[in-house]
PDB file of C-alpha atoms and ligand atoms in Angstrom:
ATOM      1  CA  UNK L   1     -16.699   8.486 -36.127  1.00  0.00           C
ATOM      2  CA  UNK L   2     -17.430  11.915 -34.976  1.00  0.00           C
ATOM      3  CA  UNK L   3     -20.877  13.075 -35.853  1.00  0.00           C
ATOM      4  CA  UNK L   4     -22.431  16.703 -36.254  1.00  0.00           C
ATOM      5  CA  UNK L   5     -22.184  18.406 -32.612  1.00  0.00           C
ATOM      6  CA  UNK L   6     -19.525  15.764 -31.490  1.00  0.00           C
ATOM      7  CA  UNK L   7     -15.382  15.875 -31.448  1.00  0.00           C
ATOM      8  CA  UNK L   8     -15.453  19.109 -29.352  1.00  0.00           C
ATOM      9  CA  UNK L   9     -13.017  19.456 -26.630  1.00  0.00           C
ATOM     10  CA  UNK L  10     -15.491  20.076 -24.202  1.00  0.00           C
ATOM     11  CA  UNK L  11     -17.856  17.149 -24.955  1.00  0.00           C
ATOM     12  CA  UNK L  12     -15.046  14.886 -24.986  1.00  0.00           C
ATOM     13  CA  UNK L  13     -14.219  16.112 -21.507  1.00  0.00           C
ATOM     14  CA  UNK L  14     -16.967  15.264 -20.280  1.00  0.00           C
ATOM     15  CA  UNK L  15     -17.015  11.189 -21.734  1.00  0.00           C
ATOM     16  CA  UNK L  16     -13.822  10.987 -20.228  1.00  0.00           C
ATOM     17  CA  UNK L  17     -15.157  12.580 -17.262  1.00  0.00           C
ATOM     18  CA  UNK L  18     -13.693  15.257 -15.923  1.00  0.00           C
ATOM     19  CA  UNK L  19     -10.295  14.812 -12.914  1.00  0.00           C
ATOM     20  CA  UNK L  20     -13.098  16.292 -10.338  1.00  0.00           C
ATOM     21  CA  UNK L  21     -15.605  13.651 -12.069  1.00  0.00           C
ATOM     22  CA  UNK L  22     -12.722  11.104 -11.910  1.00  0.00           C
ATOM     23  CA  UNK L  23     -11.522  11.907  -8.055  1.00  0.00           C
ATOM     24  CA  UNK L  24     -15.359  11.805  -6.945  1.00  0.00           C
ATOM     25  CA  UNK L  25     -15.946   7.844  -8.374  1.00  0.00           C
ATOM     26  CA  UNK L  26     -12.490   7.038  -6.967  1.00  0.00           C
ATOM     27  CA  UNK L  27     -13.720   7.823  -3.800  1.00  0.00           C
ATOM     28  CA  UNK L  28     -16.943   7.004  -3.807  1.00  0.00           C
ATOM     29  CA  UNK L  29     -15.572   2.966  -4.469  1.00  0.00           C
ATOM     30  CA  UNK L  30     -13.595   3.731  -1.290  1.00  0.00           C
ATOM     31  CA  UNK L  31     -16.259   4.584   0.710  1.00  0.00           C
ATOM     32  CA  UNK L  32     -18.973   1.699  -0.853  1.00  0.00           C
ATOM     33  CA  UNK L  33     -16.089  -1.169  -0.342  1.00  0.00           C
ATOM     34  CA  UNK L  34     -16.123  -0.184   3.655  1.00  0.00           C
ATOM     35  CA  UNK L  35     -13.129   2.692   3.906  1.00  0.00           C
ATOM     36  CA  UNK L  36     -14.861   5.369   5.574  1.00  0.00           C
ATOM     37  CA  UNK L  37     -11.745   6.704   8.098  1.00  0.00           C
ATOM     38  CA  UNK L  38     -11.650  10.494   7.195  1.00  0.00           C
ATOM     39  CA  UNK L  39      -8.274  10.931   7.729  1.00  0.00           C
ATOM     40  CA  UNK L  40      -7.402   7.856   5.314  1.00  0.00           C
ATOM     41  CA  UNK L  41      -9.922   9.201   2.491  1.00  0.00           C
ATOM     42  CA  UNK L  42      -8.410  12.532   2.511  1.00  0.00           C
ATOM     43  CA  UNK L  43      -4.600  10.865   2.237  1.00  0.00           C
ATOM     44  CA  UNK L  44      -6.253   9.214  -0.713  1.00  0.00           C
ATOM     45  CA  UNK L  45      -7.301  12.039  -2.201  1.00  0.00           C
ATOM     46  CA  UNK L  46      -3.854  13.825  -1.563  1.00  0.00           C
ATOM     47  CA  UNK L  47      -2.102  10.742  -3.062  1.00  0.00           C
ATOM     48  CA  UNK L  48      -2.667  10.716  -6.990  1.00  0.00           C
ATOM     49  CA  UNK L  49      -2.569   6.682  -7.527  1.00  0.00           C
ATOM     50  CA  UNK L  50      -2.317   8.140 -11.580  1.00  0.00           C
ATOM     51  CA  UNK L  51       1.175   8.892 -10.786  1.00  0.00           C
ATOM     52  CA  UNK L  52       2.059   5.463  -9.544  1.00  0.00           C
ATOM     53  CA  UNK L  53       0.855   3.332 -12.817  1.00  0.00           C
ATOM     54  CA  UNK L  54       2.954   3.723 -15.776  1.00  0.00           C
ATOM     55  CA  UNK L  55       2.545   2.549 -19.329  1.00  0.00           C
ATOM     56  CA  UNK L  56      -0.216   0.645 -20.645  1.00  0.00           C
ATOM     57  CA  UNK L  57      -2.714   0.226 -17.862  1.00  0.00           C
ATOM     58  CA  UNK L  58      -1.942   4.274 -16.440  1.00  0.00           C
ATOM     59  CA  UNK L  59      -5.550   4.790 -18.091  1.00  0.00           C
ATOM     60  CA  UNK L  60      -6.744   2.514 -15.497  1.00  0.00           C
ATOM     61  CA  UNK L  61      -5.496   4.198 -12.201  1.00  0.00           C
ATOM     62  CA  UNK L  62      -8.634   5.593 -10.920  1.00  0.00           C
ATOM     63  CA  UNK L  63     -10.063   1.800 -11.259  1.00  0.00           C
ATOM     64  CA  UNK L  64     -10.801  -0.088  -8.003  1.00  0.00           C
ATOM     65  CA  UNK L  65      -8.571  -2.794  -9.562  1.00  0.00           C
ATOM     66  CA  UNK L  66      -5.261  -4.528  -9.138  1.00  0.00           C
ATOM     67  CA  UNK L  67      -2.404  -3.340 -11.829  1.00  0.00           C
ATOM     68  CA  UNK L  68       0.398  -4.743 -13.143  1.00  0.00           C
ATOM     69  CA  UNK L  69       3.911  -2.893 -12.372  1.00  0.00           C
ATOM     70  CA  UNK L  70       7.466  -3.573 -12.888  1.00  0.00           C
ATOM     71  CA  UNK L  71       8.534  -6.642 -12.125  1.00  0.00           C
ATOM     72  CA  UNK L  72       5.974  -9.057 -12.122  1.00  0.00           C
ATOM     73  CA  UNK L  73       4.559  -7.633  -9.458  1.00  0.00           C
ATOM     74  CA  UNK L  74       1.196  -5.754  -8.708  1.00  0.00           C
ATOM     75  CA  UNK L  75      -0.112  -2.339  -7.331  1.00  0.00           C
ATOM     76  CA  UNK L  76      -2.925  -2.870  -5.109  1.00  0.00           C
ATOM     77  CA  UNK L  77      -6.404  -2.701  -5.313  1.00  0.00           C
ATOM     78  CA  UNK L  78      -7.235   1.251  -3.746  1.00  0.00           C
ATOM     79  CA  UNK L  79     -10.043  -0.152  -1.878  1.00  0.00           C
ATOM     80  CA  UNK L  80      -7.903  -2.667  -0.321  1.00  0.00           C
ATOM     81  CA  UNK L  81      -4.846   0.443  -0.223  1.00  0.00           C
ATOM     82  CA  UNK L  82      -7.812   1.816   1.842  1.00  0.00           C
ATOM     83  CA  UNK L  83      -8.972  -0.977   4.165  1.00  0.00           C
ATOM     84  CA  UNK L  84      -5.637  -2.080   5.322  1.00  0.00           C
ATOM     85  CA  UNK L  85      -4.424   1.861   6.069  1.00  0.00           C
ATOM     86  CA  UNK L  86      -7.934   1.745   7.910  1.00  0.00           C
ATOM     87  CA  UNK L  87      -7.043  -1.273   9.889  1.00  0.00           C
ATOM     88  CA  UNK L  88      -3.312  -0.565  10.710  1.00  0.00           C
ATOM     89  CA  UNK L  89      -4.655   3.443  11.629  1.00  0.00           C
ATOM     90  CA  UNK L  90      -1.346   5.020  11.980  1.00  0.00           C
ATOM     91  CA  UNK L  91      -1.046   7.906  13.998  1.00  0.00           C
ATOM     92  CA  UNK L  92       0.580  11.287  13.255  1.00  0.00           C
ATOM     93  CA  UNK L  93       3.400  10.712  15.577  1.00  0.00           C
ATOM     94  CA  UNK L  94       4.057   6.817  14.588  1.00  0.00           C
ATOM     95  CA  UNK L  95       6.818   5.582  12.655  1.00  0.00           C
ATOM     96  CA  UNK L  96       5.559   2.400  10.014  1.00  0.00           C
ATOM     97  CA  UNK L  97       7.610   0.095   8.134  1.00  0.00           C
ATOM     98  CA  UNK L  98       5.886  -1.108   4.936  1.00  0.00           C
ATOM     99  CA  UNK L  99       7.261  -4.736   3.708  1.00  0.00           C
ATOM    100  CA  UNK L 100       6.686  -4.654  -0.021  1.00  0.00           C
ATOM    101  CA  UNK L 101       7.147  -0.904  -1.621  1.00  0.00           C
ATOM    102  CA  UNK L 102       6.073  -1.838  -5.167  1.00  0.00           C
ATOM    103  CA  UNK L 103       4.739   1.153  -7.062  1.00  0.00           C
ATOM    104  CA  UNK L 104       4.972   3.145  -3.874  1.00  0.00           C
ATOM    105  CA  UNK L 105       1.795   4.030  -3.488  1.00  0.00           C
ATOM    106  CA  UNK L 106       0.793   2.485  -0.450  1.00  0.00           C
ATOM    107  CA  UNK L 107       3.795   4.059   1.181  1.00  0.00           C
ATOM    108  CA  UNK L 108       2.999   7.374  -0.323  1.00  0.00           C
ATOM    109  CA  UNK L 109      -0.600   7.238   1.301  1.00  0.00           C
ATOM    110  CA  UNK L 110       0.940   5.971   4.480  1.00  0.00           C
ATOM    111  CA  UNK L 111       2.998   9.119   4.687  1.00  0.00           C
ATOM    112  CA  UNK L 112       0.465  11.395   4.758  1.00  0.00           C
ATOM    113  CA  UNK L 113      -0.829   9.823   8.364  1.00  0.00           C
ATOM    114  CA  UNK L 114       2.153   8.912  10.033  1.00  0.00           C
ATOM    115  CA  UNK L 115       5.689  11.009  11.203  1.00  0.00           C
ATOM    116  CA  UNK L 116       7.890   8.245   9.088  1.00  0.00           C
ATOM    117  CA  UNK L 117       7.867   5.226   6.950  1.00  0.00           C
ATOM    118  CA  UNK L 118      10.425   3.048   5.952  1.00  0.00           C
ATOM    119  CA  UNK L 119       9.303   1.149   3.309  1.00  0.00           C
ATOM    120  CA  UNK L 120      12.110  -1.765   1.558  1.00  0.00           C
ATOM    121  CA  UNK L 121      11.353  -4.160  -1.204  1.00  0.00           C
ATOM    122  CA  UNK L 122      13.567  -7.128  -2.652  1.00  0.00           C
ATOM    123  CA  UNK L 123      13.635  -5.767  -6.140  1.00  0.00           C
ATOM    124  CA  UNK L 124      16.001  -3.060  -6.325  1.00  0.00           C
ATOM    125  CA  UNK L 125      14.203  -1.484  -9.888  1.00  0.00           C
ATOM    126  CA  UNK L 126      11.012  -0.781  -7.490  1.00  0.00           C
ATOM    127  CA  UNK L 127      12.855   0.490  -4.835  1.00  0.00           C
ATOM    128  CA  UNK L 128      14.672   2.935  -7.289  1.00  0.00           C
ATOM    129  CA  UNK L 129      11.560   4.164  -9.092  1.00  0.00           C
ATOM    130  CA  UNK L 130       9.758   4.842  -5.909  1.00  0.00           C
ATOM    131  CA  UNK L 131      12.116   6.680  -4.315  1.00  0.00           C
ATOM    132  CA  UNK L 132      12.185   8.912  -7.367  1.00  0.00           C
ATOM    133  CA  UNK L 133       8.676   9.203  -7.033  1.00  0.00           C
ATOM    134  CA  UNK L 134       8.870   9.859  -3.701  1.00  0.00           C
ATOM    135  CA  UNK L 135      11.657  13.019  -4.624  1.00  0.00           C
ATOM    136  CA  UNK L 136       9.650  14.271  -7.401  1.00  0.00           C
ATOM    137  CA  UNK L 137       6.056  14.593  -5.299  1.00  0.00           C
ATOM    138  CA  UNK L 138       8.398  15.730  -2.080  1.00  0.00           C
ATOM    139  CA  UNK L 139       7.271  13.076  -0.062  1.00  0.00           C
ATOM    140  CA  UNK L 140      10.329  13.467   2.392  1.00  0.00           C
ATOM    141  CA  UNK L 141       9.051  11.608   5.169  1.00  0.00           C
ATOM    142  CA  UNK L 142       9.848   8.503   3.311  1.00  0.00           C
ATOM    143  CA  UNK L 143      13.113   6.240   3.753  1.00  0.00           C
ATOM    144  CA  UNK L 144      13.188   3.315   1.169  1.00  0.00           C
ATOM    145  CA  UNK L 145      15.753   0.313   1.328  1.00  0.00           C
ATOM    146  CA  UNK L 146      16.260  -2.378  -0.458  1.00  0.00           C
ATOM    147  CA  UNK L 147      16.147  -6.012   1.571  1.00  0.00           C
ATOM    148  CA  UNK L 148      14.437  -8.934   2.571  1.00  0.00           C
ATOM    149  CA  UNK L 149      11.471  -7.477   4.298  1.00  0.00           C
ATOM    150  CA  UNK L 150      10.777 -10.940   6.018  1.00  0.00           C
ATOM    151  CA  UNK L 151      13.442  -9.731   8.941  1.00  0.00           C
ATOM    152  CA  UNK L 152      12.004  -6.097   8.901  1.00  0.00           C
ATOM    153  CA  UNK L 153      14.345  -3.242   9.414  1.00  0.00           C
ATOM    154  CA  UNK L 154      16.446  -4.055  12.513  1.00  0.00           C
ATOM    155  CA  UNK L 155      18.261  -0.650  12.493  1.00  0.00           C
ATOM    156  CA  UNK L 156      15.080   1.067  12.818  1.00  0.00           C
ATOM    157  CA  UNK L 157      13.154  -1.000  15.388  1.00  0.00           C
ATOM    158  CA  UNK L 158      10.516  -0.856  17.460  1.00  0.00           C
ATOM    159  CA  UNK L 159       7.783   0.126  14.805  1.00  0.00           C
ATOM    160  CA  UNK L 160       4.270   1.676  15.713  1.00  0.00           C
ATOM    161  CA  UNK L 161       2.922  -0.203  12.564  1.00  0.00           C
ATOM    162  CA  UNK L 162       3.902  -2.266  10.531  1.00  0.00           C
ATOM    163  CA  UNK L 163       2.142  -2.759   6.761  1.00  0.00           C
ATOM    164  CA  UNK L 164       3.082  -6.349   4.731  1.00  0.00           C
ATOM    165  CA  UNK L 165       1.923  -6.011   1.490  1.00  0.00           C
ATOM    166  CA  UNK L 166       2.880  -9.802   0.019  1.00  0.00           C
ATOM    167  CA  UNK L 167       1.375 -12.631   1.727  1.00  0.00           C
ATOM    168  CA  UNK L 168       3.311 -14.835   4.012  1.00  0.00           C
ATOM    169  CA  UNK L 169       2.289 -18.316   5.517  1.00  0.00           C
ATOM    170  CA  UNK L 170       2.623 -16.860   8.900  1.00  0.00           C
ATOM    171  CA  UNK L 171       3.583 -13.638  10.272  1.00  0.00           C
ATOM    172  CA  UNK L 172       6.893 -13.532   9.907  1.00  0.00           C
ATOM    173  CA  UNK L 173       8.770 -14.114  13.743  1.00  0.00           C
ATOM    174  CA  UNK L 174      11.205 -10.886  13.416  1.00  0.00           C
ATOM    175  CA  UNK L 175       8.388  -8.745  12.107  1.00  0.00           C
ATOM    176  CA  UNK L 176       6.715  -9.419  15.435  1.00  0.00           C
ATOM    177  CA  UNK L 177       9.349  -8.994  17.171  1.00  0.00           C
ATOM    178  CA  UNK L 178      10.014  -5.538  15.617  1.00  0.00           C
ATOM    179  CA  UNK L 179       6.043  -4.096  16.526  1.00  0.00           C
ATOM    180  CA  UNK L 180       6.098  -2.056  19.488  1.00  0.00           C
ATOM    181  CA  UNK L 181       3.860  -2.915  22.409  1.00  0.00           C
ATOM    182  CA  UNK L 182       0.308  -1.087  21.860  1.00  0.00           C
ATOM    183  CA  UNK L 183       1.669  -1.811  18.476  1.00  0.00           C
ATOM    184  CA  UNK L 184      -0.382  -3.092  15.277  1.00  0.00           C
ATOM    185  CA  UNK L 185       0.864  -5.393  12.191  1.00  0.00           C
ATOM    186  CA  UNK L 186      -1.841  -5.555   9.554  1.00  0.00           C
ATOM    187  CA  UNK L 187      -0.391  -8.581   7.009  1.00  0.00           C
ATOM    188  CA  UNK L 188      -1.693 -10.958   4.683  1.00  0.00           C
ATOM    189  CA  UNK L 189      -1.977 -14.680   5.204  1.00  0.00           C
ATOM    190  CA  UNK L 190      -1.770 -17.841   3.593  1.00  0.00           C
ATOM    191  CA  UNK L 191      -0.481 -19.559   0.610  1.00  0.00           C
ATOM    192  CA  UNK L 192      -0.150 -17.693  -2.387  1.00  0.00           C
ATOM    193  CA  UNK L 193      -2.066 -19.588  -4.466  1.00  0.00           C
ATOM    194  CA  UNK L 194      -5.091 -20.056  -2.374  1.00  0.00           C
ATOM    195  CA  UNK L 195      -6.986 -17.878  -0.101  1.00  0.00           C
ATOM    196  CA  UNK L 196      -5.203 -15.430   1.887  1.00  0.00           C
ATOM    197  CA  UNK L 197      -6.947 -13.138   5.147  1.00  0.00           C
ATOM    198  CA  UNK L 198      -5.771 -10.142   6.470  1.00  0.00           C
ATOM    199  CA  UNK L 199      -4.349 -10.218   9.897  1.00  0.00           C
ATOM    200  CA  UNK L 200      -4.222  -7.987  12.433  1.00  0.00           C
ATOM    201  CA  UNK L 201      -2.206  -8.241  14.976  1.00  0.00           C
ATOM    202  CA  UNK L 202      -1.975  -6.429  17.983  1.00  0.00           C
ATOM    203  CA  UNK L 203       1.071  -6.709  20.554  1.00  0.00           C
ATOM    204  CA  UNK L 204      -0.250  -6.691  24.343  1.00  0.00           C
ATOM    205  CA  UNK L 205       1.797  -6.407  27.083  1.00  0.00           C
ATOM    206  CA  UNK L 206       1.021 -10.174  27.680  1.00  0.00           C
ATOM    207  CA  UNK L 207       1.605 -11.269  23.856  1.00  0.00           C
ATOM    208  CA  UNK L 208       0.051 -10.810  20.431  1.00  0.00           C
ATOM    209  CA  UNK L 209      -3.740 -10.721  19.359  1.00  0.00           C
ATOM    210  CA  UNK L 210      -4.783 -11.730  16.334  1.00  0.00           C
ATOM    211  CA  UNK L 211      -7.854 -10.959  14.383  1.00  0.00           C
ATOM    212  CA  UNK L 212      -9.082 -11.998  10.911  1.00  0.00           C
ATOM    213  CA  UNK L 213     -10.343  -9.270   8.775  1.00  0.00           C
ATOM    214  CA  UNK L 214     -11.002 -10.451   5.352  1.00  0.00           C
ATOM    215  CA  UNK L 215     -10.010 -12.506   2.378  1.00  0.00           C
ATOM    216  CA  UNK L 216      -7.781 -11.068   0.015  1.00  0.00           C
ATOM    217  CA  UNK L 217      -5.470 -12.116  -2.863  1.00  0.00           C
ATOM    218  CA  UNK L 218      -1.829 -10.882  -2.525  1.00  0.00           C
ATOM    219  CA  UNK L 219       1.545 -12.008  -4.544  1.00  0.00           C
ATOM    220  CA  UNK L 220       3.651 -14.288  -2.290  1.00  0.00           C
ATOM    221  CA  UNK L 221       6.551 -12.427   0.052  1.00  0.00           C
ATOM    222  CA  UNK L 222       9.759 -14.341  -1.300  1.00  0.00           C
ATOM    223  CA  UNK L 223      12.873 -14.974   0.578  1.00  0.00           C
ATOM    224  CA  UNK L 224      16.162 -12.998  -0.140  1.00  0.00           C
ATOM    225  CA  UNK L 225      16.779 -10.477  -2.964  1.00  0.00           C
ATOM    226  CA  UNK L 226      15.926 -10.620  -5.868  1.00  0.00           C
ATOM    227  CA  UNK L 227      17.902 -10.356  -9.159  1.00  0.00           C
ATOM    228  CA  UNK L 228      16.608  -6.610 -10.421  1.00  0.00           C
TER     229      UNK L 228
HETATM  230  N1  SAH T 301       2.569  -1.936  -1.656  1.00  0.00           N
HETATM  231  C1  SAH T 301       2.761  -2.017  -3.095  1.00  0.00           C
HETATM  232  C2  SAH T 301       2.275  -3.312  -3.699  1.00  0.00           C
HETATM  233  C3  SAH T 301       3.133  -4.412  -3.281  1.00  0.00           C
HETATM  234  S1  SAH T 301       3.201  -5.830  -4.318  1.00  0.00           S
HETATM  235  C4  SAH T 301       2.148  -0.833  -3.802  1.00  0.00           C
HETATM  236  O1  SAH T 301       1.548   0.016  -3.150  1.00  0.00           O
HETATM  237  O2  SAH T 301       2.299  -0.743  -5.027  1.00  0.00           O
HETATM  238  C5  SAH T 301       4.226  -6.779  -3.234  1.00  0.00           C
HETATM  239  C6  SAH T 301       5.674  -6.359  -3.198  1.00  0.00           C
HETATM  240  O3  SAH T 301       6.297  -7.146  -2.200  1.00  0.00           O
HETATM  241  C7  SAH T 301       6.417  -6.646  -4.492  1.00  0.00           C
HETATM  242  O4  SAH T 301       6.981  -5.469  -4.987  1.00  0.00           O
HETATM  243  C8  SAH T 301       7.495  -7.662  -4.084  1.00  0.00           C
HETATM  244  O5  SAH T 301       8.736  -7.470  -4.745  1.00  0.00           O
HETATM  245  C9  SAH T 301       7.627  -7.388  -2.608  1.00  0.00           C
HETATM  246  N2  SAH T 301       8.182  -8.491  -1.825  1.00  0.00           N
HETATM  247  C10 SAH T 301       7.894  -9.805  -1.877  1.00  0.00           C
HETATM  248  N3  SAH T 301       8.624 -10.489  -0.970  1.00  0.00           N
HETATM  249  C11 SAH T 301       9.399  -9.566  -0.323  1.00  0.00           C
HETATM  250  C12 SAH T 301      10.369  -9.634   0.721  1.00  0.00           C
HETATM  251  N4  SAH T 301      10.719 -10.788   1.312  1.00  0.00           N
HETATM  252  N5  SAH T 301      10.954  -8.480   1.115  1.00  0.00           N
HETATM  253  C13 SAH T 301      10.642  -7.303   0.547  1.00  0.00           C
HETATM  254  N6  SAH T 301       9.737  -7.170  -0.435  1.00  0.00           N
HETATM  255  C14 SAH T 301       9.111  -8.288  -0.869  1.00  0.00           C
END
């Protein structure tokens, strides 16, 4: 019901909150849930998540929540977007593969920090809509393929980073393989219906460290293709 004084445009502007309004509590949640890297804030301000949820939940982009895409599957959480490009820090000069494009959106962030990223997924629908995305915002430092991201990219190895955004029960043998010395794998692990923690791992001249940083809840990295 709209009472006297109430229904303008302006007013209702300002219950919705204006985009500045809306940008400035996006990234305020970044910053209060720990991501406080300038360089990943301002990719995350460059990168309108808006653009990456479609259809019913698109009034929820600007959420610090988990959506449902295409596919059964989910874009993540920005804070945890946010944490994990924190953690893998990719350099201007480093080229990233991303296991799990989704949306697209972590891929889109991840191109703002880093010279390339190759990002594949097993469901060729999200690979096609991304790279769409990707055309239409002119993100051209993006590659997408489709495959099982559990071997990683051979044609494109050694990575500077790699980013697994579905959890495995270990981190998978040829994705280690595929990360550079001085290198850094940030991945989720553990089953998919339990607790998972985010890993990162560092390759060292002598071998791989490993270092826990936090629980998390991630949809499961499948094997092969799927049928989409
Ligand atoms: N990074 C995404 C969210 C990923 S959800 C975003 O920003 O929106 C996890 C994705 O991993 C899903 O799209 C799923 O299809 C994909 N996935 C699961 N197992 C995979 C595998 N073995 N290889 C490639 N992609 C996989």
């Amino acid at each position: 019901m709209s009472g006297p004084g109430e229904g303008t445009g302006g007013e209702d502007d300002i219950e919705a909150g204006t985009e500045a309004e809306r940008k400035m509590r996006f990234l305020f949640a970044l910053r209060s849930h720990g991501v406080t890297d300038r360089r990943v804030l301002e990719a995350m301000e460059a990168i309108d998540r808006g653009a990456f949820v479609k259809g019913l939940f698109a009034g929820r982009a600007y959420d610090d929540v988990p959506l449902p895409i295409a596919c059964g599957q989910t874009i993540s959480q920005p804070s945890v977007v946010g944490l994990m490009t924190q953690a893998l820090n990719p350099g201007p000069r480093d080229k990233v593969l991303e296991v799990g494009t989704g949306s697209g959106y972590q891929a889109a962030v991840l191109s703002q920090l880093a010279r390339r990223v190759y990002t594949v997924d097993r469901h060729r629908r999200l690979v096609r809509e991304a790279d769409a995305l990707f055309r239409a915002l002119g993100l051209t430092n993006i590659v997408t393929r489709v495959a099982d991201g559990s071997f990683g990219l051979a044609e494109q190895a050694p990575f500077d980073r790699i980013l697994v955004t579905a959890a495995a029960e270990d981190p998978p043998g040829p994705l280690l393989a595929q990360l550079r010395e001085g290198g850094i794998m940030v991945v989720p692990v553990g089953q998919s219906d339990h607790v998972q923690h985010l890993i990162k791992v560092v390759r060292t001249p002598a071998g791989y460290d490993y270092e826990e940083l936090r629980a998390v809840r991630f949809v499961p990295l499948l094997e092969g293709l799927a049928e989409d």
